[in-house]
mmCIF file of C-alpha atoms in Angstrom:
data_model
loop_
_atom_site.group_PDB
_atom_site.id
_atom_site.type_symbol
_atom_site.label_atom_id
_atom_site.label_comp_id
_atom_site.label_asym_id
_atom_site.label_seq_id
_atom_site.Cartn_x
_atom_site.Cartn_y
_atom_site.Cartn_z
ATOM 1 C CA MET O 1 43.828 -26.830 -64.420
ATOM 2 C CA THR O 2 40.223 -26.567 -63.282
ATOM 3 C CA LEU O 3 38.534 -23.193 -62.730
ATOM 4 C CA TRP O 4 37.392 -23.934 -59.153
ATOM 5 C CA GLN O 5 39.062 -25.960 -56.439
ATOM 6 C CA ARG O 6 37.446 -27.306 -53.303
ATOM 7 C CA GLU O 7 39.397 -27.203 -50.047
ATOM 8 C CA SER O 8 37.253 -29.323 -47.724
ATOM 9 C CA GLY O 9 33.660 -30.427 -47.994
ATOM 10 C CA PRO O 10 31.116 -29.740 -50.706
ATOM 11 C CA GLU O 11 30.215 -26.215 -49.467
ATOM 12 C CA THR O 12 33.692 -24.586 -49.295
ATOM 13 C CA ALA O 13 34.774 -23.279 -52.675
ATOM 14 C CA VAL O 14 37.585 -20.820 -53.430
ATOM 15 C CA PRO O 15 38.629 -19.326 -56.739
ATOM 16 C CA ALA O 16 41.495 -21.073 -58.438
ATOM 17 C CA PRO O 17 44.665 -19.102 -59.030
ATOM 18 C CA GLY O 18 43.765 -18.832 -62.668
ATOM 19 C CA GLY O 19 40.205 -17.536 -62.052
ATOM 20 C CA PRO O 20 38.845 -14.267 -63.505
ATOM 21 C CA PRO O 21 40.178 -11.397 -61.278
ATOM 22 C CA GLY O 22 38.041 -8.704 -62.934
ATOM 23 C CA ALA O 23 34.735 -10.032 -61.631
ATOM 24 C CA GLU O 24 36.105 -10.284 -58.089
ATOM 25 C CA ARG O 25 37.417 -6.688 -58.139
ATOM 26 C CA ALA O 26 34.086 -5.434 -59.486
ATOM 27 C CA ALA O 27 32.244 -7.196 -56.667
ATOM 28 C CA ARG O 28 34.554 -5.644 -54.074
ATOM 29 C CA ARG O 29 34.009 -2.160 -55.556
ATOM 30 C CA THR O 30 30.235 -2.658 -55.480
ATOM 31 C CA ARG O 31 30.332 -3.702 -51.824
ATOM 32 C CA ALA O 32 32.603 -0.753 -50.954
ATOM 33 C CA ARG O 33 30.197 1.713 -52.594
ATOM 34 C CA SER O 34 27.152 0.267 -50.851
ATOM 35 C CA LEU O 35 28.628 0.156 -47.325
ATOM 36 C CA PRO O 36 28.739 3.982 -46.730
ATOM 37 C CA LEU O 37 25.138 4.321 -47.895
ATOM 38 C CA ILE O 38 23.997 1.527 -45.573
ATOM 39 C CA ARG O 39 25.818 3.107 -42.627
ATOM 40 C CA VAL O 40 24.514 6.633 -43.235
ATOM 41 C CA LEU O 41 20.908 5.665 -43.945
ATOM 42 C CA PRO O 42 19.892 5.018 -40.277
ATOM 43 C CA LEU O 43 21.350 8.415 -39.291
ATOM 44 C CA SER O 44 19.434 10.381 -41.905
ATOM 45 C CA PRO O 45 16.321 11.095 -39.743
ATOM 46 C CA ALA O 46 18.501 12.487 -36.933
ATOM 47 C CA VAL O 47 20.491 14.579 -39.414
ATOM 48 C CA VAL O 48 17.298 16.003 -40.912
ATOM 49 C CA LEU O 49 15.938 16.880 -37.455
ATOM 50 C CA LEU O 50 19.220 18.571 -36.452
ATOM 51 C CA LEU O 51 19.272 20.612 -39.643
ATOM 52 C CA LEU O 52 15.617 21.566 -39.229
ATOM 53 C CA PHE O 53 15.471 22.424 -35.530
ATOM 54 C CA LEU O 54 19.091 23.338 -34.679
ATOM 55 C CA ALA O 55 21.142 24.413 -37.664
ATOM 56 C CA GLY O 56 18.219 26.221 -39.307
ATOM 57 C CA PRO O 57 17.342 28.490 -36.353
ATOM 58 C CA ILE O 58 21.024 29.203 -35.693
ATOM 59 C CA ALA O 59 21.535 30.250 -39.309
ATOM 60 C CA TYR O 60 18.447 32.475 -39.153
ATOM 61 C CA CYS O 61 19.693 34.077 -35.915
ATOM 62 C CA VAL O 62 23.055 34.771 -37.541
ATOM 63 C CA PHE O 63 21.237 36.528 -40.359
ATOM 64 C CA ILE O 64 19.073 38.579 -37.962
ATOM 65 C CA ALA O 65 22.150 39.672 -35.997
ATOM 66 C CA PHE O 66 23.353 41.592 -39.060
ATOM 67 C CA THR O 67 20.052 43.466 -39.502
ATOM 68 C CA ASP O 68 18.183 46.222 -37.649
ATOM 69 C CA LEU O 69 15.063 44.080 -37.148
ATOM 70 C CA GLN O 70 12.660 45.409 -34.496
ATOM 71 C CA LEU O 71 9.484 44.053 -32.956
ATOM 72 C CA THR O 72 7.438 47.250 -33.320
ATOM 73 C CA GLY O 73 7.432 50.440 -35.374
ATOM 74 C CA GLN O 74 9.235 48.998 -38.394
ATOM 75 C CA ALA O 75 7.823 47.947 -41.757
ATOM 76 C CA HIS O 76 11.026 46.495 -43.232
ATOM 77 C CA SER O 77 14.436 45.561 -41.830
ATOM 78 C CA SER O 78 17.729 46.316 -43.538
ATOM 79 C CA PHE O 79 21.207 44.830 -43.498
ATOM 80 C CA VAL O 80 23.532 46.794 -41.172
ATOM 81 C CA GLY O 81 26.648 44.616 -41.216
ATOM 82 C CA PHE O 82 28.647 44.615 -37.985
ATOM 83 C CA ALA O 83 26.867 47.668 -36.583
ATOM 84 C CA ASN O 84 25.111 45.658 -33.845
ATOM 85 C CA PHE O 85 28.378 44.100 -32.679
ATOM 86 C CA THR O 86 30.172 47.448 -32.753
ATOM 87 C CA ARG O 87 27.344 48.966 -30.744
ATOM 88 C CA ALA O 88 27.615 46.172 -28.169
ATOM 89 C CA PHE O 89 31.299 46.737 -27.480
ATOM 90 C CA ARG O 90 30.667 50.467 -27.119
ATOM 91 C CA ASP O 91 27.752 49.922 -24.732
ATOM 92 C CA ASP O 92 28.697 50.222 -21.060
ATOM 93 C CA ALA O 93 25.661 48.139 -20.074
ATOM 94 C CA PHE O 94 26.857 45.302 -22.324
ATOM 95 C CA LEU O 95 30.391 45.420 -20.905
ATOM 96 C CA ASN O 96 28.928 45.401 -17.399
ATOM 97 C CA ALA O 97 26.837 42.337 -18.318
ATOM 98 C CA VAL O 98 29.935 40.563 -19.665
ATOM 99 C CA TRP O 99 31.826 41.241 -16.431
ATOM 100 C CA LEU O 100 28.929 40.084 -14.240
ATOM 101 C CA THR O 101 28.507 36.955 -16.373
ATOM 102 C CA LEU O 102 32.152 36.041 -15.799
ATOM 103 C CA VAL O 103 31.842 36.722 -12.053
ATOM 104 C CA PHE O 104 28.639 34.692 -11.844
ATOM 105 C CA THR O 105 30.186 31.791 -13.788
ATOM 106 C CA VAL O 106 33.417 31.691 -11.803
ATOM 107 C CA LEU O 107 31.742 31.990 -8.396
ATOM 108 C CA SER O 108 28.812 29.650 -8.925
ATOM 109 C CA SER O 109 30.226 27.095 -11.377
ATOM 110 C CA LEU O 110 34.025 26.913 -11.387
ATOM 111 C CA VAL O 111 34.399 27.491 -7.631
ATOM 112 C CA GLY O 112 31.045 26.821 -5.982
ATOM 113 C CA GLN O 113 29.403 23.836 -7.669
ATOM 114 C CA ASN O 114 32.652 22.134 -8.636
ATOM 115 C CA THR O 115 34.364 22.421 -5.239
ATOM 116 C CA LEU O 116 31.295 21.729 -3.123
ATOM 117 C CA GLY O 117 30.247 18.806 -5.323
ATOM 118 C CA LEU O 118 33.688 17.201 -4.982
ATOM 119 C CA ALA O 119 33.714 17.768 -1.214
ATOM 120 C CA LEU O 120 30.256 16.230 -0.794
ATOM 121 C CA ALA O 121 31.183 13.235 -2.961
ATOM 122 C CA ALA O 122 34.374 12.614 -0.961
ATOM 123 C CA LEU O 123 32.575 12.923 2.389
ATOM 124 C CA MET O 124 29.667 10.707 1.328
ATOM 125 C CA LYS O 125 32.092 8.005 0.199
ATOM 126 C CA ARG O 126 33.257 7.638 3.804
ATOM 127 C CA ALA O 127 29.887 8.260 5.466
ATOM 128 C CA SER O 128 27.419 5.653 6.637
ATOM 129 C CA LYS O 129 24.513 4.594 4.443
ATOM 130 C CA PRO O 130 21.821 6.591 6.348
ATOM 131 C CA VAL O 131 23.934 9.756 6.128
ATOM 132 C CA ARG O 132 24.514 9.206 2.397
ATOM 133 C CA THR O 133 20.808 8.664 1.814
ATOM 134 C CA VAL O 134 19.682 11.782 3.695
ATOM 135 C CA THR O 135 22.415 14.047 2.290
ATOM 136 C CA GLY O 136 21.945 12.829 -1.269
ATOM 137 C CA GLY O 137 18.175 13.263 -1.033
ATOM 138 C CA ILE O 138 18.455 16.850 0.221
ATOM 139 C CA VAL O 139 21.004 17.876 -2.415
ATOM 140 C CA VAL O 140 19.215 16.171 -5.311
ATOM 141 C CA THR O 141 15.873 17.703 -4.274
ATOM 142 C CA ALA O 142 17.316 21.191 -4.813
ATOM 143 C CA TRP O 143 18.533 20.084 -8.259
ATOM 144 C CA VAL O 144 15.232 18.649 -9.500
ATOM 145 C CA LEU O 145 13.208 21.712 -8.473
ATOM 146 C CA PRO O 146 12.109 23.878 -11.413
ATOM 147 C CA GLU O 147 14.290 26.942 -11.853
ATOM 148 C CA VAL O 148 11.431 29.340 -11.120
ATOM 149 C CA VAL O 149 10.523 27.520 -7.901
ATOM 150 C CA ALA O 150 14.154 27.541 -6.781
ATOM 151 C CA GLY O 151 14.317 31.267 -7.554
ATOM 152 C CA PHE O 152 11.280 32.015 -5.363
ATOM 153 C CA LEU O 153 12.715 29.918 -2.506
ATOM 154 C CA LEU O 154 16.029 31.755 -2.588
ATOM 155 C CA TYR O 155 14.264 35.104 -2.943
ATOM 156 C CA ALA O 156 12.362 34.313 0.255
ATOM 157 C CA PHE O 157 15.649 33.336 1.883
ATOM 158 C CA PHE O 158 17.585 36.510 0.964
ATOM 159 C CA ARG O 159 14.877 39.220 1.050
ATOM 160 C CA ARG O 160 14.877 41.860 3.805
ATOM 161 C CA GLU O 161 12.203 40.025 5.836
ATOM 162 C CA GLY O 162 13.489 36.611 4.769
ATOM 163 C CA THR O 163 14.883 33.539 6.494
ATOM 164 C CA LEU O 164 18.531 34.637 6.497
ATOM 165 C CA ASN O 165 17.818 37.897 8.302
ATOM 166 C CA ALA O 166 15.591 36.045 10.775
ATOM 167 C CA ILE O 167 18.544 33.795 11.597
ATOM 168 C CA LEU O 168 20.814 36.837 11.959
ATOM 169 C CA ASP O 169 18.288 38.429 14.333
ATOM 170 C CA TRP O 170 18.227 35.251 16.417
ATOM 171 C CA LEU O 171 22.048 35.358 16.605
ATOM 172 C CA HIS O 172 21.937 39.093 17.470
ATOM 173 C CA LEU O 173 23.832 39.980 14.285
ATOM 174 C CA PRO O 174 23.065 42.966 12.010
ATOM 175 C CA ARG O 175 20.534 42.480 9.231
ATOM 176 C CA GLU O 176 21.329 43.135 5.567
ATOM 177 C CA ASN O 177 19.281 43.668 2.430
ATOM 178 C CA TRP O 178 21.206 41.047 0.474
ATOM 179 C CA LEU O 179 19.330 41.404 -2.816
ATOM 180 C CA PHE O 180 20.121 45.132 -2.855
ATOM 181 C CA THR O 181 23.657 45.354 -1.465
ATOM 182 C CA LEU O 182 25.156 42.081 -2.814
ATOM 183 C CA PRO O 183 22.838 40.879 -5.611
ATOM 184 C CA ILE O 184 25.447 39.062 -7.734
ATOM 185 C CA LEU O 185 26.674 37.122 -4.687
ATOM 186 C CA ALA O 186 23.090 36.228 -3.740
ATOM 187 C CA VAL O 187 22.246 34.830 -7.194
ATOM 188 C CA SER O 188 25.608 33.032 -7.324
ATOM 189 C CA PHE O 189 24.847 31.325 -4.016
ATOM 190 C CA ALA O 190 21.400 30.401 -5.327
ATOM 191 C CA ASN O 191 22.905 28.763 -8.410
ATOM 192 C CA VAL O 192 25.388 26.852 -6.243
ATOM 193 C CA TRP O 193 22.554 25.618 -4.017
ATOM 194 C CA ARG O 194 20.533 24.471 -7.001
ATOM 195 C CA GLY O 195 23.249 22.959 -9.199
ATOM 196 C CA THR O 196 25.708 21.256 -6.819
ATOM 197 C CA ALA O 197 23.880 17.918 -7.033
ATOM 198 C CA PHE O 198 25.025 17.351 -10.623
ATOM 199 C CA SER O 199 28.694 17.769 -9.669
ATOM 200 C CA MET O 200 28.214 15.550 -6.627
ATOM 201 C CA LEU O 201 26.775 12.741 -8.762
ATOM 202 C CA VAL O 202 29.547 13.035 -11.365
ATOM 203 C CA TYR O 203 32.304 12.947 -8.751
ATOM 204 C CA SER O 204 30.653 10.142 -6.775
ATOM 205 C CA ALA O 205 30.743 7.956 -9.883
ATOM 206 C CA ALA O 206 34.357 8.974 -10.577
ATOM 207 C CA LEU O 207 35.509 8.221 -7.021
ATOM 208 C CA ASP O 208 33.817 4.822 -7.094
ATOM 209 C CA GLY O 209 35.895 3.993 -10.163
ATOM 210 C CA ILE O 210 39.252 4.460 -8.373
ATOM 211 C CA PRO O 211 40.743 1.043 -7.492
ATOM 212 C CA GLY O 212 40.921 0.524 -3.743
ATOM 213 C CA GLU O 213 44.440 -0.936 -3.870
ATOM 214 C CA ILE O 214 45.839 2.360 -5.155
ATOM 215 C CA THR O 215 44.439 4.280 -2.180
ATOM 216 C CA GLU O 216 45.629 1.571 0.200
ATOM 217 C CA ALA O 217 49.127 1.719 -1.292
ATOM 218 C CA ALA O 218 49.214 5.503 -0.759
ATOM 219 C CA GLU O 219 48.138 5.018 2.865
ATOM 220 C CA VAL O 220 50.870 2.419 3.401
ATOM 221 C CA ASP O 221 53.417 4.875 2.005
ATOM 222 C CA GLY O 222 52.356 7.347 4.685
ATOM 223 C CA ALA O 223 50.341 9.794 2.545
ATOM 224 C CA GLY O 224 47.765 11.754 4.538
ATOM 225 C CA GLY O 225 44.269 12.630 3.436
ATOM 226 C CA TRP O 226 45.171 15.872 1.656
ATOM 227 C CA ARG O 227 48.212 14.350 -0.061
ATOM 228 C CA ARG O 228 46.146 11.399 -1.265
ATOM 229 C CA MET O 229 43.518 13.784 -2.591
ATOM 230 C CA TRP O 230 46.053 15.982 -4.408
ATOM 231 C CA HIS O 231 48.481 13.355 -5.736
ATOM 232 C CA VAL O 232 46.224 10.321 -6.218
ATOM 233 C CA THR O 233 42.518 11.145 -6.371
ATOM 234 C CA LEU O 234 42.517 14.345 -8.432
ATOM 235 C CA PRO O 235 44.881 13.036 -11.165
ATOM 236 C CA MET O 236 42.801 9.866 -11.538
ATOM 237 C CA ILE O 237 39.479 11.723 -11.907
ATOM 238 C CA ARG O 238 40.970 14.483 -14.052
ATOM 239 C CA ARG O 239 38.783 13.712 -17.054
ATOM 240 C CA SER O 240 35.645 13.726 -14.914
ATOM 241 C CA ILE O 241 36.664 17.131 -13.552
ATOM 242 C CA GLY O 242 37.097 18.520 -17.066
ATOM 243 C CA THR O 243 33.772 17.120 -18.253
ATOM 244 C CA ASN O 244 31.947 18.427 -15.187
ATOM 245 C CA LEU O 245 33.499 21.890 -15.540
ATOM 246 C CA MET O 246 32.495 22.104 -19.208
ATOM 247 C CA LEU O 247 28.882 21.060 -18.614
ATOM 248 C CA ASN O 248 28.491 23.260 -15.535
ATOM 249 C CA THR O 249 29.987 26.288 -17.273
ATOM 250 C CA LEU O 250 27.711 26.000 -20.307
ATOM 251 C CA GLN O 251 24.673 25.574 -18.062
ATOM 252 C CA THR O 252 25.641 28.545 -15.881
ATOM 253 C CA LEU O 253 26.196 30.839 -18.872
ATOM 254 C CA SER O 254 22.566 30.291 -19.900
ATOM 255 C CA VAL O 255 20.926 30.769 -16.471
ATOM 256 C CA PHE O 256 18.003 33.163 -16.857
ATOM 257 C CA GLY O 257 14.956 32.224 -14.786
ATOM 258 C CA LEU O 258 16.774 32.006 -11.448
ATOM 259 C CA ILE O 259 18.210 35.528 -11.686
ATOM 260 C CA TRP O 260 15.049 36.971 -13.221
ATOM 261 C CA VAL O 261 12.883 35.729 -10.366
ATOM 262 C CA MET O 262 15.293 36.893 -7.650
ATOM 263 C CA THR O 263 16.456 40.323 -8.889
ATOM 264 C CA ARG O 264 15.343 40.897 -12.533
ATOM 265 C CA GLY O 265 18.948 41.932 -13.131
ATOM 266 C CA GLY O 266 18.839 44.778 -10.624
ATOM 267 C CA PRO O 267 19.206 46.879 -8.751
ATOM 268 C CA GLY O 268 20.756 49.191 -11.303
ATOM 269 C CA GLY O 269 21.997 46.317 -13.480
ATOM 270 C CA ARG O 270 24.249 44.942 -10.731
ATOM 271 C CA SER O 271 23.084 41.357 -11.338
ATOM 272 C CA GLN O 272 22.286 41.635 -15.052
ATOM 273 C CA THR O 273 24.137 38.850 -16.833
ATOM 274 C CA LEU O 274 24.238 38.441 -20.615
ATOM 275 C CA PRO O 275 21.041 36.333 -20.913
ATOM 276 C CA LEU O 276 19.073 39.028 -19.045
ATOM 277 C CA PHE O 277 20.693 41.838 -21.061
ATOM 278 C CA MET O 278 19.853 39.997 -24.276
ATOM 279 C CA TYR O 279 16.220 39.552 -23.172
ATOM 280 C CA GLU O 280 15.939 43.230 -22.228
ATOM 281 C CA GLN O 281 17.257 44.460 -25.570
ATOM 282 C CA ALA O 282 15.307 42.013 -27.733
ATOM 283 C CA PHE O 283 11.893 41.876 -26.039
ATOM 284 C CA GLN O 284 11.624 44.883 -23.730
ATOM 285 C CA ASN O 285 13.365 47.406 -25.990
ATOM 286 C CA SER O 286 12.066 45.593 -29.144
ATOM 287 C CA MET O 287 15.543 45.526 -30.781
ATOM 288 C CA ILE O 288 15.595 41.966 -32.083
ATOM 289 C CA GLY O 289 18.677 42.480 -34.245
ATOM 290 C CA TYR O 290 20.764 43.903 -31.407
ATOM 291 C CA GLY O 291 19.547 41.292 -28.922
ATOM 292 C CA THR O 292 20.363 38.478 -31.341
ATOM 293 C CA ALA O 293 23.871 39.876 -31.817
ATOM 294 C CA VAL O 294 24.334 39.735 -28.040
ATOM 295 C CA ALA O 295 23.094 36.127 -28.093
ATOM 296 C CA LEU O 296 25.728 35.243 -30.700
ATOM 297 C CA LEU O 297 28.421 36.846 -28.566
ATOM 298 C CA LEU O 298 27.227 34.721 -25.640
ATOM 299 C CA LEU O 299 27.468 31.681 -27.917
ATOM 300 C CA VAL O 300 31.063 32.653 -28.720
ATOM 301 C CA VAL O 301 31.896 32.915 -25.009
ATOM 302 C CA GLY O 302 30.467 29.431 -24.391
ATOM 303 C CA SER O 303 32.396 28.076 -27.386
ATOM 304 C CA LEU O 304 35.670 29.478 -26.039
ATOM 305 C CA PHE O 305 35.106 27.777 -22.682
ATOM 306 C CA SER O 306 34.269 24.511 -24.486
ATOM 307 C CA VAL O 307 37.430 24.647 -26.611
ATOM 308 C CA VAL O 308 39.593 25.148 -23.516
ATOM 309 C CA TYR O 309 37.981 22.228 -21.673
ATOM 310 C CA LEU O 310 38.120 19.928 -24.716
ATOM 311 C CA ARG O 311 41.841 20.624 -25.151
ATOM 312 C CA LEU O 312 42.369 19.762 -21.496
ATOM 313 C CA LEU O 313 40.395 16.537 -21.931
ATOM 314 C CA ARG O 314 42.513 15.531 -24.929
ATOM 315 C CA THR O 315 45.681 15.557 -22.811
ATOM 316 C CA GLU O 316 46.437 12.135 -21.419
ATOM 317 C CA VAL O 317 46.878 11.744 -17.698
#
C-alpha cells in the first residue's frame, strides 16, 4: 500500500489510512494553541485602554472609599474600613438624597421619558410627513442641547418671573414659585423635556419593525386601538422597552448639571439627589473619602437597576 493516495487531479492529496497519525495530531494541537492567541491579539489595545482608564480609576476609588482622605487640612490619610458607609446610612441628608434620587428617577425616566417617548412614537407613526418632521425636530433639539444650556432654559421657565408664571397670569391663574415650592417636580419635568427624544427614537425604530400584517390581522379581529397597543404592540417591542428603560435609568441616576443649574439641590436639600450630595461632601466639604463612598453606593444602585432590566431582557417573549 502506498503512503499517499490521490482522489482526483494532481492537487488533491489525502493521507492514506496507514499514514502517520502522530504528525497530524501534533499539527492540530499547534493550530488549536495558535487560534486563541490570534483572536485575542486584536482586542489587546482595547483591553489595555479599559484597564488603564476604567478599571484603574474604579479600583482607586474603591480604595479611597475606605479611607478618611480629605482635600485640605490633612497630611496623611488612614484606612477606616466601613466607617464611611456606616456614616452614610446614619446621615439623614444621605437618606433624603436616596429618596429624592428614586423619586427623580421614577418620575422623569420610568414614567415621564418612557411613556411620553412611546406616545410620541405611536402618534408620529400615523401622522403626516410634515407633522413628523416638525415634531421630531423640536423634540430632538431639546435632546442635543448641552445640559447646562437646558438647565438655564428651564430655570427661566420655572422661576418666579419666568415664562410659566407669565402664562398663568395671562390665564388669570395664581402664580407659584415652582423652584421653591416644588423643586423636585420642576427638575423632573426638565429632565423629561430634555431626554424624551431618545425614547422616541428607540420606540420609532421598534414600531417600524412590527410587520404590518400582524396589525391588520388584529384590526380584522375587531381589536381597537388600546387593545392592539396592549396585546400586540407592547409584547412585540418588549425588548426595546427593557433596553430603553435600562439606558434611561442609568443616565437619569447620573444627572448633575441640570439640577445644579436649576436649584443647586435646594432649597433646604429638597432637590438634592445623590450626585449633588456626593459633590457637596467631596468638593465643598473636602471629604473625598466620604464622597467617594457615596459614589460607590450610587454605582450599586445603578447596578441593581441594570441586573433587574437584564433579567427581564433574558426572558423570551
